[in-house]
Short mmCIF file of C-alpha atoms (C1' of nucleotides) in Angstrom, two decimals:
data_model
loop_
_atom_site.label_atom_id
_atom_site.label_comp_id
_atom_site.label_asym_id
_atom_site.label_seq_id
_atom_site.Cartn_x
_atom_site.Cartn_y
_atom_site.Cartn_z
CA MET A 200 -7.01 3.10 12.47
CA ASP A 201 -8.74 -0.40 13.78
CA VAL A 202 -7.33 -1.67 16.96
CA THR A 203 -8.09 -5.27 15.28
CA VAL A 204 -4.92 -4.36 12.76
CA LEU A 205 -2.37 -3.41 15.12
CA GLY A 206 -3.10 -6.45 17.73
CA ARG A 207 -3.27 -9.21 15.16
CA ALA A 208 0.16 -7.56 13.33
CA ALA A 209 1.68 -7.40 16.62
CA CYS A 210 0.17 -10.52 17.97
CA SER A 211 0.71 -12.85 14.98
CA ARG A 212 4.60 -12.64 16.29
CA VAL A 213 4.06 -14.91 19.02
CA ARG A 214 6.48 -18.12 18.58
CA HIS A 215 4.83 -21.34 19.03
CA ASP A 216 7.08 -23.86 20.60
CA GLY A 217 6.86 -26.76 22.28
CA GLY A 218 5.44 -28.89 19.71
CA THR A 219 2.19 -27.47 19.54
CA PRO A 220 1.06 -26.24 15.63
CA SER A 221 0.21 -22.76 15.94
CA ALA A 222 -2.81 -21.41 15.12
CA PRO A 223 -3.78 -21.84 11.56
CA ALA A 224 -3.65 -18.59 9.32
CA ALA A 225 -7.51 -18.30 9.28
CA GLN A 226 -8.31 -18.30 12.72
CA ARG A 227 -5.50 -15.66 13.01
CA GLN A 228 -7.83 -13.57 11.38
CA GLY A 229 -9.56 -11.29 13.97
CA ARG A 230 -7.77 -11.99 17.41
CA PRO A 231 -8.67 -10.58 20.61
CA LEU A 232 -7.07 -7.83 22.03
CA TYR A 233 -7.76 -8.39 26.17
CA ALA A 234 -6.75 -5.33 28.58
CA LEU A 235 -6.55 -6.28 32.06
CA VAL A 236 -7.05 -2.88 34.15
CA ASP A 237 -5.72 -3.52 37.72
CA CYS A 238 -6.04 -1.10 40.45
CA ASN A 239 -2.83 -0.48 42.39
CA SER A 240 -2.31 -1.24 45.63
CA PHE A 241 -6.16 -0.79 45.72
CA TYR A 242 -7.14 -0.61 49.46
CA VAL A 243 -3.98 1.22 50.23
CA SER A 244 -5.20 3.90 47.22
CA CYS A 245 -8.52 3.76 48.57
CA GLU A 246 -7.48 5.21 52.00
CA ARG A 247 -5.39 7.31 50.29
CA VAL A 248 -7.83 9.19 48.58
CA PHE A 249 -9.34 10.59 51.42
CA ARG A 250 -5.81 10.95 53.51
CA PRO A 251 -3.69 12.47 50.78
CA ASP A 252 -1.24 12.72 53.94
CA LEU A 253 -0.28 9.28 53.40
CA VAL A 254 0.64 9.34 49.77
CA ARG A 255 4.59 8.39 49.62
CA ARG A 256 4.66 7.37 52.79
CA PRO A 257 4.22 3.39 53.95
CA VAL A 258 0.79 2.42 54.80
CA VAL A 259 -0.64 -1.43 54.96
CA VAL A 260 -4.12 -3.13 55.11
CA LEU A 261 -5.35 -5.51 57.72
CA SER A 262 -7.63 -8.90 56.72
CA ASN A 263 -10.70 -8.84 58.67
CA ASN A 264 -10.34 -9.02 62.42
CA ASP A 265 -7.14 -7.33 62.36
CA GLY A 266 -5.59 -10.87 60.99
CA CYS A 267 -3.07 -10.57 58.22
CA ILE A 268 -1.89 -8.04 55.88
CA ILE A 269 -3.97 -8.10 52.14
CA ALA A 270 -2.40 -4.92 51.02
CA ARG A 271 0.89 -2.86 51.21
CA SER A 272 1.71 0.36 49.77
CA ALA A 273 5.11 0.37 47.62
CA GLU A 274 6.83 2.16 50.44
CA ALA A 275 5.51 -0.87 52.76
CA LYS A 276 6.87 -3.20 50.52
CA ALA A 277 10.28 -1.57 50.19
CA LEU A 278 10.51 -2.32 53.79
CA GLY A 279 10.68 -5.81 53.36
CA ILE A 280 6.77 -5.83 55.18
CA PRO A 281 5.81 -9.42 53.49
CA MET A 282 2.22 -10.37 52.11
CA GLY A 283 -0.23 -11.89 53.69
CA ALA A 284 1.64 -11.79 56.79
CA PRO A 285 0.15 -12.12 60.42
CA TRP A 286 0.17 -8.59 61.76
CA PHE A 287 0.99 -9.51 65.50
CA LYS A 288 4.34 -10.90 63.65
CA VAL A 289 5.24 -7.89 61.30
CA ARG A 290 3.98 -5.37 64.14
CA ARG A 291 6.57 -4.05 66.09
CA HIS A 292 8.73 -3.82 63.31
CA ALA A 293 6.05 -2.07 60.82
CA GLU A 294 4.93 0.27 64.07
CA SER A 295 8.83 1.19 64.78
CA ALA A 296 9.11 1.86 60.82
CA GLY A 297 6.27 4.49 60.64
CA VAL A 298 3.64 2.59 58.93
CA THR A 299 0.32 3.83 59.41
CA VAL A 300 -2.14 0.72 59.47
CA PHE A 301 -5.89 0.45 58.68
CA SER A 302 -8.45 -2.19 58.98
CA SER A 303 -10.01 -3.51 56.21
CA ASN A 304 -13.14 -1.18 55.21
CA TYR A 305 -15.23 -2.98 52.79
CA ALA A 306 -18.01 -0.11 52.40
CA LEU A 307 -15.50 2.21 51.35
CA TYR A 308 -13.80 -0.53 48.74
CA GLY A 309 -16.40 -1.31 47.29
CA ASP A 310 -17.89 1.64 46.79
CA MET A 311 -14.77 3.31 45.09
CA SER A 312 -14.35 -0.15 43.40
CA SER A 313 -17.45 0.69 41.33
CA ARG A 314 -17.14 4.45 40.51
CA VAL A 315 -13.61 2.81 38.91
CA MET A 316 -15.68 0.35 36.80
CA ARG A 317 -18.19 3.00 35.51
CA VAL A 318 -15.07 4.87 34.05
CA LEU A 319 -13.93 1.56 32.33
CA GLU A 320 -17.48 0.93 31.06
CA ARG A 321 -17.50 4.58 29.57
CA PHE A 322 -14.02 3.97 27.63
CA CYS A 323 -15.23 -0.05 26.47
CA PRO A 324 -18.70 -2.05 26.23
CA ASP A 325 -16.84 -5.24 27.06
CA VAL A 326 -15.84 -5.02 30.36
CA HIS A 327 -15.94 -7.66 32.64
CA VAL A 328 -15.46 -7.29 36.17
CA TYR A 329 -12.82 -9.58 37.64
CA SER A 330 -12.82 -8.77 41.09
CA ILE A 331 -13.32 -5.67 43.65
CA ASP A 332 -9.96 -4.63 41.99
CA GLU A 333 -9.43 -5.57 38.43
CA ALA A 334 -11.63 -5.91 35.59
CA PHE A 335 -10.83 -7.43 31.79
CA MET A 336 -11.76 -5.73 28.63
CA ARG A 337 -12.14 -6.43 24.83
CA LEU A 338 -10.66 -3.43 22.86
CA ASP A 339 -10.35 -5.21 19.39
CA SER A 340 -14.00 -4.67 18.42
CA LEU A 341 -13.51 -0.79 19.27
CA ILE A 342 -13.53 2.12 16.35
CA MET A 343 -10.26 3.78 17.55
CA PRO A 344 -9.98 7.12 16.16
CA PRO A 345 -7.12 8.16 13.73
CA GLY A 346 -3.92 7.62 15.32
CA MET A 347 -4.69 6.09 18.07
CA SER A 348 -3.16 2.80 19.53
CA PRO A 349 -3.92 0.56 21.87
CA GLU A 350 -1.09 1.74 24.33
CA ARG A 351 -2.16 5.16 23.88
CA TYR A 352 -5.84 4.37 24.57
CA ALA A 353 -4.89 2.52 27.68
CA ALA A 354 -3.15 5.43 28.97
CA CYS A 355 -6.09 7.71 28.12
CA LEU A 356 -8.13 5.37 30.18
CA ARG A 357 -5.79 5.57 33.25
CA ARG A 358 -5.53 8.99 33.11
CA GLU A 359 -9.27 9.38 33.27
CA VAL A 360 -9.72 6.72 36.29
CA TYR A 361 -7.41 8.44 38.44
CA ARG A 362 -9.21 12.30 37.80
CA ARG A 363 -12.28 11.00 38.32
CA THR A 364 -11.68 8.40 41.31
CA GLY A 365 -8.42 9.17 42.93
CA ILE A 366 -6.97 5.80 42.28
CA PRO A 367 -4.29 4.88 40.20
CA VAL A 368 -4.39 2.03 37.64
CA SER A 369 -1.96 -0.11 35.35
CA VAL A 370 -2.91 -1.73 32.00
CA GLY A 371 -1.89 -4.61 30.50
CA LEU A 372 -2.61 -5.77 27.13
CA GLY A 373 -2.21 -8.98 25.08
CA CYS A 374 -3.83 -11.00 22.59
CA THR A 375 -5.08 -13.43 25.68
CA LYS A 376 -6.45 -13.01 29.23
CA THR A 377 -3.32 -14.27 30.74
CA LEU A 378 -0.84 -12.48 28.17
CA ALA A 379 -3.08 -9.45 29.14
CA LYS A 380 -2.27 -10.44 32.95
CA LEU A 381 1.49 -10.78 32.59
CA ALA A 382 1.71 -7.43 30.50
CA ASN A 383 -0.29 -5.82 33.98
CA ARG A 384 2.53 -7.00 36.04
CA LEU A 385 5.26 -5.46 33.46
CA SER A 386 3.33 -2.34 33.36
CA LYS A 387 4.13 -1.91 37.15
CA GLN A 388 6.80 0.59 37.89
CA GLN A 389 9.55 -2.80 39.38
CA ASN A 390 9.50 -3.85 35.82
CA ALA A 391 11.11 -0.75 34.45
CA GLY A 392 14.32 -2.30 32.83
CA ALA A 393 11.74 -4.91 31.16
CA ARG A 394 9.58 -2.50 29.73
CA ALA A 395 12.72 -0.61 27.95
CA MET A 396 12.80 -3.54 25.74
CA VAL A 397 9.58 -2.07 24.06
CA PRO A 398 10.36 0.53 21.43
CA ALA A 399 10.05 4.52 23.36
CA ALA A 400 6.98 4.69 20.80
CA PHE A 401 4.99 2.46 22.23
CA ARG A 402 5.99 2.93 26.03
CA TYR A 403 3.25 5.06 28.30
CA ALA A 404 3.65 4.65 31.81
CA GLY A 405 1.79 2.64 33.59
CA VAL A 406 0.70 0.25 30.56
CA PHE A 407 2.21 -2.54 28.69
CA ASN A 408 1.13 -3.99 25.51
CA PHE A 409 2.22 -7.52 24.08
CA GLY A 410 1.16 -6.43 21.02
CA ALA A 411 3.64 -4.25 20.75
CA VAL A 412 6.63 -6.80 20.63
CA THR A 413 7.04 -7.85 17.06
CA ASP A 414 10.55 -9.12 17.59
CA PRO A 415 10.35 -12.99 19.20
CA ASP A 416 13.44 -12.36 20.88
CA VAL A 417 12.46 -9.73 23.10
CA MET A 418 9.31 -11.58 23.67
CA ASP A 419 11.46 -14.19 24.97
CA ALA A 420 13.93 -11.89 26.57
CA LEU A 421 10.49 -10.32 28.29
CA LEU A 422 8.96 -13.85 29.17
CA GLU A 423 12.20 -14.57 30.72
CA THR A 424 12.43 -11.87 33.71
CA LEU A 425 8.66 -13.01 34.93
CA ASP A 426 8.63 -15.80 37.79
CA VAL A 427 6.82 -19.02 36.34
CA THR A 428 4.80 -17.97 40.11
CA ASP A 429 3.57 -14.65 37.97
CA VAL A 430 1.47 -16.64 35.47
CA TRP A 431 -1.68 -16.61 36.24
CA GLY A 432 -3.25 -19.72 37.23
CA VAL A 433 -0.13 -21.19 38.70
CA GLY A 434 0.42 -21.44 42.42
CA ALA A 435 2.94 -22.74 44.71
CA ARG A 436 2.09 -26.50 44.47
CA HIS A 437 2.05 -26.20 40.40
CA ALA A 438 5.49 -23.96 41.01
CA GLY A 439 7.24 -26.68 42.87
CA ARG A 440 6.81 -29.37 40.63
CA LEU A 441 7.39 -27.24 37.44
CA ARG A 442 10.75 -26.76 39.12
CA THR A 443 11.28 -29.97 39.50
CA TRP A 444 11.05 -30.45 35.91
CA GLY A 445 13.80 -26.99 36.17
CA ILE A 446 10.55 -24.46 34.71
CA ARG A 447 11.29 -21.52 36.18
CA THR A 448 9.96 -18.75 34.15
CA ALA A 449 6.89 -17.79 32.00
CA ARG A 450 9.41 -18.29 29.07
CA ALA A 451 10.07 -21.94 30.16
CA LEU A 452 6.33 -22.37 30.94
CA ARG A 453 5.23 -21.37 27.33
CA ASP A 454 7.38 -23.79 25.84
CA ALA A 455 6.73 -26.79 28.54
CA PRO A 456 5.56 -29.93 26.77
CA ASP A 457 1.75 -29.73 26.05
CA ASP A 458 0.75 -33.80 27.39
CA ARG A 459 3.54 -33.34 30.59
CA VAL A 460 1.38 -30.06 31.30
CA ARG A 461 -1.80 -31.74 30.70
CA ARG A 462 -1.04 -34.52 32.81
CA TYR A 463 -0.02 -33.13 35.81
CA MET A 464 -1.89 -29.49 35.41
CA SER A 465 -5.34 -31.09 34.03
CA VAL A 466 -6.59 -29.02 31.15
CA THR A 467 -6.70 -25.74 33.30
CA GLY A 468 -2.81 -25.96 33.32
CA LEU A 469 -2.81 -26.56 29.43
CA HIS A 470 -5.15 -23.48 28.81
CA THR A 471 -2.35 -21.46 30.50
CA VAL A 472 0.15 -22.31 28.32
CA LEU A 473 -1.74 -22.01 24.91
CA GLU A 474 -2.57 -18.92 26.24
CA LEU A 475 0.95 -18.04 26.91
CA ARG A 476 1.78 -18.90 23.54
CA GLY A 477 -1.29 -16.61 22.11
CA ILE A 478 -3.81 -18.73 21.16
CA SER A 479 -7.20 -17.73 23.25
CA CYS A 480 -8.71 -20.03 25.45
CA LEU A 481 -10.43 -18.21 27.83
CA PRO A 482 -13.62 -15.87 26.75
CA LEU A 483 -14.39 -12.98 28.15
CA ASP A 484 -16.51 -13.81 29.86
CA ASP A 485 -19.16 -10.93 30.08
CA ALA A 486 -22.31 -12.79 31.34
CA PRO A 487 -20.85 -15.59 33.85
CA PRO A 488 -23.15 -17.87 34.99
CA SER A 489 -24.87 -17.04 38.29
CA ARG A 490 -23.31 -18.31 41.62
CA ARG A 491 -23.97 -21.66 43.11
CA SER A 492 -23.44 -20.82 46.95
CA VAL A 493 -23.65 -18.03 49.43
CA VAL A 494 -21.10 -18.13 51.98
CA SER A 495 -21.01 -15.86 55.15
CA SER A 496 -18.44 -16.92 58.24
CA ARG A 497 -16.00 -14.76 60.09
CA SER A 498 -13.56 -15.39 63.06
CA PHE A 499 -14.81 -14.11 66.57
CA GLY A 500 -12.75 -11.07 68.11
CA THR A 501 -12.42 -13.03 71.18
CA LEU A 502 -13.10 -17.04 71.36
CA VAL A 503 -16.59 -18.08 72.03
CA THR A 504 -17.51 -20.72 74.60
CA HIS A 505 -21.19 -19.66 75.36
CA LYS A 506 -23.92 -21.33 72.81
CA GLU A 507 -25.73 -17.97 72.93
CA HIS A 508 -22.89 -16.07 71.63
CA MET A 509 -22.67 -18.87 68.76
CA LEU A 510 -26.28 -18.56 68.14
CA GLU A 511 -25.87 -15.08 67.92
CA ALA A 512 -22.87 -15.08 65.46
CA VAL A 513 -24.99 -17.50 63.14
CA THR A 514 -27.98 -15.55 63.42
CA ALA A 515 -26.07 -12.58 62.20
CA TYR A 516 -24.10 -14.18 59.31
CA MET A 517 -27.12 -15.74 58.39
CA THR A 518 -28.62 -12.60 58.14
CA ARG A 519 -26.24 -10.90 55.64
CA ALA A 520 -26.23 -14.33 53.43
CA ALA A 521 -29.94 -13.55 52.89
CA GLU A 522 -29.25 -9.52 52.05
CA LYS A 523 -26.78 -10.76 49.78
CA LEU A 524 -29.01 -13.75 48.16
CA ARG A 525 -32.36 -10.98 47.90
CA ARG A 526 -29.65 -8.32 46.00
CA GLU A 527 -28.97 -11.26 43.03
CA GLN A 528 -33.08 -11.92 43.54
CA LEU A 529 -32.15 -15.66 44.27
CA GLU A 530 -33.79 -18.25 46.59
CA ALA A 531 -31.89 -21.17 48.63
CA HIS A 532 -32.80 -24.95 48.69
CA CYS A 533 -29.95 -25.76 51.20
CA VAL A 534 -28.81 -23.98 54.37
CA GLY A 535 -25.68 -25.05 56.21
CA VAL A 536 -23.81 -24.02 59.33
CA MET A 537 -20.00 -25.11 59.92
CA ILE A 538 -18.10 -23.91 63.37
CA SER A 539 -14.73 -24.69 64.62
CA THR A 540 -11.79 -24.20 67.22
CA PRO A 541 -9.05 -21.90 66.03
CA ARG A 542 -6.55 -24.43 63.52
CA HIS A 543 -3.21 -22.60 65.00
CA GLY A 544 -2.74 -22.76 68.95
CA ASP A 545 -2.72 -26.40 71.10
CA GLY A 546 -6.12 -26.23 72.35
CA PRO A 547 -8.33 -29.24 72.32
CA ARG A 548 -9.54 -29.03 68.18
CA TYR A 549 -13.11 -29.44 66.87
CA ALA A 550 -14.80 -28.74 63.83
CA ASP A 551 -18.03 -29.50 62.35
CA SER A 552 -20.94 -28.67 60.02
CA ALA A 553 -24.38 -29.87 59.25
CA GLN A 554 -26.46 -28.84 56.12
CA VAL A 555 -30.48 -29.23 55.76
CA GLN A 556 -32.30 -29.36 52.09
CA LEU A 557 -35.56 -26.92 52.20
CA ALA A 558 -38.64 -27.90 50.89
CA VAL A 559 -39.47 -25.30 49.11
CA PRO A 560 -36.66 -22.46 48.41
CA THR A 561 -36.52 -19.13 49.87
CA SER A 562 -34.64 -15.92 50.44
CA HIS A 563 -36.94 -15.04 53.66
CA THR A 564 -34.04 -14.13 56.66
CA PRO A 565 -36.39 -15.38 59.58
CA GLN A 566 -37.21 -18.81 58.15
CA LEU A 567 -33.33 -19.45 57.21
CA ILE A 568 -32.93 -18.11 60.93
CA VAL A 569 -34.35 -20.39 62.37
CA ARG A 570 -32.85 -23.50 59.92
CA ALA A 571 -29.41 -22.21 60.65
CA ARG A 572 -30.15 -21.95 64.70
CA ALA A 573 -31.65 -25.63 64.24
CA LEU A 574 -28.49 -27.06 62.28
CA LEU A 575 -26.12 -24.92 64.81
CA GLU A 576 -27.84 -26.96 68.13
CA SER A 577 -27.39 -30.31 66.23
CA ILE A 578 -23.25 -29.88 66.02
CA TRP A 579 -22.69 -27.21 69.22
CA ARG A 580 -20.35 -29.13 71.58
CA ASP A 581 -19.98 -28.01 75.28
CA GLY A 582 -16.07 -27.12 76.20
CA TYR A 583 -14.69 -26.06 73.47
CA ARG A 584 -13.22 -22.51 72.83
CA TYR A 585 -14.30 -21.85 69.22
CA GLN A 586 -12.90 -19.22 66.79
CA LYS A 587 -14.95 -18.89 63.84
CA ALA A 588 -18.08 -19.65 62.50
CA GLY A 589 -19.95 -19.59 59.08
CA VAL A 590 -23.08 -19.87 57.44
CA MET A 591 -23.66 -21.44 53.61
CA LEU A 592 -26.74 -21.01 51.20
CA SER A 593 -26.67 -23.18 48.12
CA GLY A 594 -29.07 -25.20 45.44
CA LEU A 595 -29.31 -21.43 44.39
CA GLU A 596 -32.07 -20.66 41.97
CA SER A 597 -33.99 -17.16 40.55
CA ALA A 598 -36.66 -16.28 42.44
CA VAL A 599 -38.04 -14.88 39.50
CA SER A 600 -38.26 -17.64 37.50
CA ARG A 601 -38.43 -20.14 40.14
CA GLN A 602 -40.30 -23.73 39.55
CA VAL A 603 -43.82 -23.83 41.63
CA SER A 604 -44.37 -26.85 43.90
CA MET A 605 -46.97 -29.39 42.88
CA LEU A 606 -47.88 -29.08 46.99
CA PRO A 607 -50.02 -26.51 47.54
CA ALA A 608 -48.95 -26.99 51.10
CA LEU A 609 -45.55 -26.54 50.80
CA GLN A 610 -45.88 -23.37 48.78
CA GLY A 611 -47.26 -21.64 51.27
CA THR A 612 -50.57 -19.52 51.26
CA GLY A 613 -50.22 -16.81 48.42
CA ARG A 614 -51.10 -13.93 50.68
CA GLY A 615 -48.11 -15.61 53.39
CA LEU A 616 -45.69 -15.69 50.86
CA GLU A 617 -46.32 -12.15 49.33
CA ARG A 618 -45.97 -10.77 52.88
CA GLY A 619 -43.04 -12.08 53.64
CA ARG A 620 -41.29 -10.96 50.32
CA ARG A 621 -42.74 -7.41 50.98
CA LEU A 622 -41.31 -7.38 54.66
CA MET A 623 -37.78 -8.20 53.56
CA ALA A 624 -37.89 -5.79 50.81
CA ALA A 625 -38.70 -2.98 53.32
CA ALA A 626 -36.36 -4.19 55.58
CA ASP A 627 -33.36 -4.11 52.86
CA ALA A 628 -34.99 -1.06 51.38
CA VAL A 629 -34.75 0.88 55.14
CA ASN A 630 -30.88 -0.77 55.65
CA ALA A 631 -29.59 0.83 52.18
CA ARG A 632 -30.86 3.77 53.16
CA PHE A 633 -29.97 4.52 56.91
CA GLY A 634 -27.01 2.46 56.56
CA ARG A 635 -26.24 -1.45 57.04
CA GLY A 636 -27.55 -2.60 60.85
CA THR A 637 -30.14 -0.15 61.09
CA LEU A 638 -32.80 -2.63 61.44
CA GLU A 639 -31.52 -5.67 62.55
CA TYR A 640 -32.71 -8.92 64.43
CA ALA A 641 -32.65 -9.03 68.51
CA ALA A 642 -31.72 -12.60 67.88
CA ALA A 643 -28.45 -11.82 66.93
CA GLY A 644 -27.44 -10.03 70.13
CA LEU A 645 -26.61 -6.67 71.23
CA GLY A 646 -23.22 -6.86 73.16
CA ARG A 647 -21.88 -9.08 70.43
CA PRO A 648 -18.49 -9.82 72.36
CA TRP A 649 -17.67 -12.14 69.68
CA SER A 650 -17.57 -9.35 66.90
CA MET A 651 -14.37 -9.04 64.77
CA LYS A 652 -11.38 -6.89 65.79
CA GLN A 653 -11.45 -3.54 63.92
CA GLU A 654 -8.68 -1.41 65.88
CA HIS A 655 -7.72 0.81 63.19
CA LEU A 656 -10.99 1.28 60.50
CA SER A 657 -11.12 4.32 58.44
CA PRO A 658 -14.68 6.54 58.27
CA ARG A 659 -17.19 5.30 55.52
CA TYR A 660 -16.31 8.55 53.73
CA THR A 661 -18.51 7.62 50.61
CA SER A 662 -21.21 5.65 51.78
CA ASP A 663 -21.90 7.77 54.77
CA TRP A 664 -22.41 11.80 54.64
CA LYS A 665 -21.33 12.11 58.61
CA LYS A 666 -18.15 10.71 57.53
CA LEU A 667 -17.03 13.46 54.56
CA PRO A 668 -14.30 15.53 55.61
CA LEU A 669 -15.21 18.89 55.64
CA VAL A 670 -13.29 20.95 53.44
CA ARG A 671 -11.76 24.14 54.61
"C1'" DT B 286 -2.87 -13.75 73.54
"C1'" DC B 287 -2.56 -12.51 68.30
"C1'" DT B 288 -2.76 -16.25 60.91
"C1'" DG B 289 -9.08 -13.16 56.44
"C1'" DG B 290 -13.20 -14.54 53.33
"C1'" DG B 291 -15.43 -15.81 49.51
"C1'" DG B 292 -15.43 -17.75 45.55
"C1'" DT B 293 -14.55 -21.19 41.35
"C1'" DC B 294 -12.94 -25.16 38.61
"C1'" DC B 295 -11.19 -30.30 37.82
"C1'" DT B 296 -9.97 -35.10 39.10
"C1'" DA B 297 -10.61 -39.59 41.03
"C1'" DG B 298 -13.54 -42.78 42.96
"C1'" DG B 299 -18.42 -44.92 44.08
"C1'" DA B 300 -22.91 -45.66 43.50
"C1'" DC B 301 -25.91 -46.77 40.21
"C1'" DC B 302 -28.57 -47.15 35.87
"C1'" DC B 303 -29.44 -49.67 31.26
"C1'" DT C 211 -17.51 -72.52 31.88
"C1'" DC C 212 -18.59 -67.20 31.88
"C1'" DT C 213 -18.35 -61.30 35.15
"C1'" DG C 214 -19.49 -55.78 29.51
"C1'" DG C 215 -19.21 -51.11 28.45
"C1'" DG C 216 -21.37 -46.79 28.98
"C1'" DG C 217 -23.53 -42.98 31.01
"C1'" DT C 218 -25.04 -39.71 34.53
"C1'" DC C 219 -24.98 -37.75 39.36
"C1'" DC C 220 -22.66 -36.94 43.75
"C1'" DT C 221 -18.75 -36.26 46.90
"C1'" DA C 222 -14.60 -34.96 48.78
"C1'" DG C 223 -9.88 -33.58 47.73
"C1'" DG C 224 -6.98 -30.55 45.42
"C1'" DA C 225 -5.70 -26.21 43.15
"C1'" DC C 226 -6.41 -22.04 41.91
"C1'" DC C 227 -7.97 -16.67 42.17
"C1'" DC C 228 -8.05 -12.08 44.49
#
DNA sequence: TCTGGGGTCCTAGGACCC
DNA sequence: TCTGGGGTCCTAGGACCC
């Protein structure tokens, strides 16, 4: 059975209210079918893979510097621990309730993420990795085996991801990306009531397909259960304005007047509304344009008052940013540095940034470090307690197809340039083989009193053999 | 004491050009 | 006396995402 047939038949029942003409029949032919695969409480799930004793127990993961909560297990949510809450405010409550806490371990999460994505790619060639824990897929081009519905296919995929990685995922399906995102929300456990509206034959755990909803009244009822902020692209600001128009649910937003949406939420908002009506506006985006900037910035573990320490931090951040640049075979035309004191609290505030254009783009770490340190000298002011610094590389272009300068003097001698590239490649190879930070720049400091707080860091189970727990 | 980090897109307005 | 129209580029600010 071809999935396109199923997807089209189901999706064409989506109502088109609100004055917009429905898509012409010709356009409806070959409607897309999107899946959104989302890892459940991803960071928590990653920690649990190596700590099975934490399954069914409350767990949270903190942001960099152990600042605020960025992931919670279902049990932690049930305890009323809010997302994004500053850790110092909820710490007592959480600890007394027996919550296990982790500092974020991006080496682990990044590695687990790529394992999950590799499994998805075995199921479908059209995968677009949207974030560390989410991916869109286009299923309409697949030729399904006989008797295989999209729901069932998604359920198989879900089982396979869990079997191969230990990460539980949820899958939402719909004829637009926005509907697939919403379907994903309905696929989660806490929406069992809404899922029950779908005929049992289309029901699979952890999967929800809007395409299986053929009754417009049921569709209305389902969208009515979803808050307008559940819709992808509607944040707190827009939700506030929408509330003043009496729009509180996904259903009401779908039926909102186009001109008003266009005026106050720009074309982006209009796309969202059209997508809710089943008119696809956002492509899969499988080959996204290359990035425009690289930023590396961090808050300090303790406030910085010495310029020496700030210079070390800027050096360390630039080292990371340049590595990222080279990994993507890019070079930068422009270097920027920013520093700031805390946003909260009542100490004297200061923030500034500076940028410089380079005559010749580069990804050579020592050159970039020299520029960044000079920029810092220009914006540094004594007497402040700094909380954060960052570096930015922009004006990016491909290192492989770079335009050659007309001025040989600026281009650098061919041999020197080549030597620099080889040196960077060798340093990157060593760090890839033996772990980040094996080769470092002395200017980044040794003591690093400014480095971020990570009091609850788990081992790098998947990227360091020595950290793998022994199987007894 | 203690509130993350890294991106994208859109719009309005100004400068400038022909 | 009379003061166009259309285009590009840049920047700042706002909004969103995970």
